[in-house]
């Protein structure tokens, strides 16, 4: 049974949902404190040592919980500037996104 | 001389002893701040770049310093609840444990 | 197109310059909080998932921004101890240094 190391970098906003998903699916993940880089905003890195047979399942879980998607956000408007009753329109923003690396493992031990 | 990357995840309570063991044995380890995951309680991740010939030695050091073992713990008893002189019996708890991955390395440089 | 994972451990004092260099050269790096180990003083670990063709370029950037070099430092002198006008001579100190590992990657995904 070969083991692989899955390293997943996701946005902070998706990290706790992904943690829950891993627990529900009996995937043991270690969370690293990380900053900047791969993704625009704050991010979290997960390390998962997993049997080769389960790698695709883990990738599907990560994709489902943290893929790039669009959300509508209503920007805050400074009402002091304009007395003519400016309406603040919701704008589309891109959120989420995951970068995932699957690495070969020579040896895996539990002591 | 091939290099390997050893990633070891141990309980926080074993981390400082393991750091000492690495220093005493001239093993250079980098400590990552990690949370949750592989092991039940708080954990610490070490990364060690090491010559292939020393991998088994490093695994032995990790095993010795942080393997799973049982300890007796005396639970604290709330004496207010019971005036009949409750005796608090020590209970067995499992502590320690390490998850270790050995990864192949293509290139190793010091600048 | 094969991907590699570059792990670079540099001194904290070189970390922000190296972050800038990565951004200027369109290299996406994730910064990990790390302590002790490979290098004498505080250090920072970068993880970079990169196409095999760009690995040497990334190594050059790391080398240039954080290689070992000597700097002159003037030690602070307590003037109260000696009224004879002690001159504080600058001394040479070694700073910087990077430890870099290049790891093979089986699969690389962006979701
Ligand atoms: Ni979706
Ligand atoms: Ni023992
Ligand atoms: Ni130079």
mmCIF file of C-alpha atoms in Angstrom, chain A:
data_model
loop_
_atom_site.group_PDB
_atom_site.id
_atom_site.type_symbol
_atom_site.label_atom_id
_atom_site.label_comp_id
_atom_site.label_asym_id
_atom_site.label_seq_id
_atom_site.Cartn_x
_atom_site.Cartn_y
_atom_site.Cartn_z
ATOM 1 C CA UNK A 1 0.000 0.000 0.000
ATOM 2 C CA UNK A 2 1.745 3.153 -1.215
ATOM 3 C CA UNK A 3 1.244 6.397 0.690
ATOM 4 C CA UNK A 4 1.089 9.868 -0.867
ATOM 5 C CA UNK A 5 1.446 13.283 0.733
ATOM 6 C CA UNK A 6 -1.278 15.716 -0.342
ATOM 7 C CA UNK A 7 -0.489 19.405 0.300
ATOM 8 C CA UNK A 8 -3.503 21.698 -0.142
ATOM 9 C CA UNK A 9 -3.407 25.494 0.088
ATOM 10 C CA UNK A 10 -6.869 27.054 0.472
ATOM 11 C CA UNK A 11 -8.296 30.428 1.446
ATOM 12 C CA UNK A 12 -8.705 31.004 5.179
ATOM 13 C CA UNK A 13 -12.450 31.423 4.687
ATOM 14 C CA UNK A 14 -12.723 27.820 3.403
ATOM 15 C CA UNK A 15 -10.317 26.255 5.913
ATOM 16 C CA UNK A 16 -12.698 25.405 8.750
ATOM 17 C CA UNK A 17 -15.307 23.904 6.390
ATOM 18 C CA UNK A 18 -12.561 21.786 4.812
ATOM 19 C CA UNK A 19 -11.378 20.661 8.275
ATOM 20 C CA UNK A 20 -14.928 19.477 9.000
ATOM 21 C CA UNK A 21 -15.140 17.683 5.656
ATOM 22 C CA UNK A 22 -11.861 15.853 6.380
ATOM 23 C CA UNK A 23 -13.101 14.762 9.832
ATOM 24 C CA UNK A 24 -16.457 13.578 8.418
ATOM 25 C CA UNK A 25 -14.619 11.484 5.822
ATOM 26 C CA UNK A 26 -12.002 10.091 8.177
ATOM 27 C CA UNK A 27 -9.125 11.934 6.485
ATOM 28 C CA UNK A 28 -6.391 12.937 8.937
ATOM 29 C CA UNK A 29 -5.036 16.370 8.064
ATOM 30 C CA UNK A 30 -2.460 18.589 9.750
ATOM 31 C CA UNK A 31 -3.017 22.319 9.414
ATOM 32 C CA UNK A 32 -0.045 24.665 8.934
ATOM 33 C CA UNK A 33 -0.042 28.384 9.667
ATOM 34 C CA UNK A 34 0.810 30.039 6.377
ATOM 35 C CA UNK A 35 0.632 33.506 4.868
ATOM 36 C CA UNK A 36 0.423 35.070 1.428
ATOM 37 C CA UNK A 37 1.543 33.524 -1.766
ATOM 38 C CA UNK A 38 -0.291 31.061 -3.933
ATOM 39 C CA UNK A 39 -3.625 32.772 -3.387
ATOM 40 C CA UNK A 40 -4.458 36.445 -3.150
ATOM 41 C CA UNK A 41 -5.763 36.633 0.420
ATOM 42 C CA UNK A 42 -4.891 34.831 3.681
ATOM 43 C CA UNK A 43 -4.514 31.111 3.264
ATOM 44 C CA UNK A 44 -4.183 27.864 5.187
ATOM 45 C CA UNK A 45 -2.095 24.832 4.238
ATOM 46 C CA UNK A 46 -3.182 21.258 4.946
ATOM 47 C CA UNK A 47 -0.843 18.234 4.871
ATOM 48 C CA UNK A 48 -2.500 14.834 4.421
ATOM 49 C CA UNK A 49 -0.663 11.505 4.444
ATOM 50 C CA UNK A 50 -3.028 9.133 2.625
ATOM 51 C CA UNK A 51 -3.092 5.751 0.869
ATOM 52 C CA UNK A 52 -2.698 6.078 -2.904
ATOM 53 C CA UNK A 53 -6.185 4.555 -3.405
ATOM 54 C CA UNK A 54 -7.801 7.504 -1.592
ATOM 55 C CA UNK A 55 -5.954 10.386 -3.300
ATOM 56 C CA UNK A 56 -8.694 11.096 -5.869
ATOM 57 C CA UNK A 57 -11.350 11.023 -3.131
ATOM 58 C CA UNK A 58 -9.331 13.584 -1.125
ATOM 59 C CA UNK A 59 -8.893 15.797 -4.214
ATOM 60 C CA UNK A 60 -12.676 15.699 -4.765
ATOM 61 C CA UNK A 61 -13.312 16.731 -1.151
ATOM 62 C CA UNK A 62 -10.889 19.677 -1.493
ATOM 63 C CA UNK A 63 -12.410 20.723 -4.831
ATOM 64 C CA UNK A 64 -15.938 20.593 -3.480
ATOM 65 C CA UNK A 65 -15.169 22.566 -0.304
ATOM 66 C CA UNK A 66 -12.879 25.242 -1.685
ATOM 67 C CA UNK A 67 -13.028 25.650 -5.481
ATOM 68 C CA UNK A 68 -13.056 29.092 -7.072
ATOM 69 C CA UNK A 69 -16.566 30.563 -7.319
ATOM 70 C CA UNK A 70 -18.300 33.889 -7.644
ATOM 71 C CA UNK A 71 -20.215 35.549 -4.851
ATOM 72 C CA UNK A 72 -22.223 38.754 -4.789
ATOM 73 C CA UNK A 73 -21.050 41.313 -2.292
ATOM 74 C CA UNK A 74 -22.690 44.655 -1.522
ATOM 75 C CA UNK A 75 -19.951 47.255 -1.141
ATOM 76 C CA UNK A 76 -20.357 49.707 1.707
ATOM 77 C CA UNK A 77 -21.084 53.222 0.484
ATOM 78 C CA UNK A 78 -20.115 56.424 2.230
ATOM 79 C CA UNK A 79 -23.497 58.183 2.471
ATOM 80 C CA UNK A 80 -21.981 61.503 3.537
ATOM 81 C CA UNK A 81 -20.578 62.188 0.076
ATOM 82 C CA UNK A 82 -23.789 62.139 -1.870
ATOM 83 C CA UNK A 83 -27.229 63.307 -0.751
ATOM 84 C CA UNK A 84 -29.006 62.055 -3.843
ATOM 85 C CA UNK A 85 -29.679 58.635 -2.323
ATOM 86 C CA UNK A 86 -27.000 56.536 -3.930
ATOM 87 C CA UNK A 87 -27.995 52.907 -4.284
ATOM 88 C CA UNK A 88 -25.248 50.439 -3.591
ATOM 89 C CA UNK A 89 -25.337 47.667 -6.199
ATOM 90 C CA UNK A 90 -24.047 44.215 -5.311
ATOM 91 C CA UNK A 91 -20.888 43.329 -7.227
ATOM 92 C CA UNK A 92 -19.526 39.951 -8.245
ATOM 93 C CA UNK A 93 -16.318 38.886 -6.482
ATOM 94 C CA UNK A 94 -14.275 35.736 -6.970
ATOM 95 C CA UNK A 95 -13.686 33.742 -3.785
ATOM 96 C CA UNK A 96 -12.135 30.405 -2.853
ATOM 97 C CA UNK A 97 -9.684 28.434 -4.894
ATOM 98 C CA UNK A 98 -7.271 25.676 -3.959
ATOM 99 C CA UNK A 99 -3.739 24.747 -5.045
ATOM 100 C CA UNK A 100 -3.032 21.069 -4.502
ATOM 101 C CA UNK A 101 0.203 19.074 -4.821
ATOM 102 C CA UNK A 102 0.418 15.280 -4.559
ATOM 103 C CA UNK A 103 3.914 14.087 -3.560
ATOM 104 C CA UNK A 104 5.421 10.610 -3.599
ATOM 105 C CA UNK A 105 6.360 9.120 -0.205
ATOM 106 C CA UNK A 106 9.171 6.560 0.258
ATOM 107 C CA UNK A 107 8.304 5.472 3.773
ATOM 108 C CA UNK A 108 5.409 6.038 6.163
ATOM 109 C CA UNK A 109 5.565 5.166 9.873
ATOM 110 C CA UNK A 110 3.420 5.517 12.950
ATOM 111 C CA UNK A 111 5.186 5.111 16.281
#
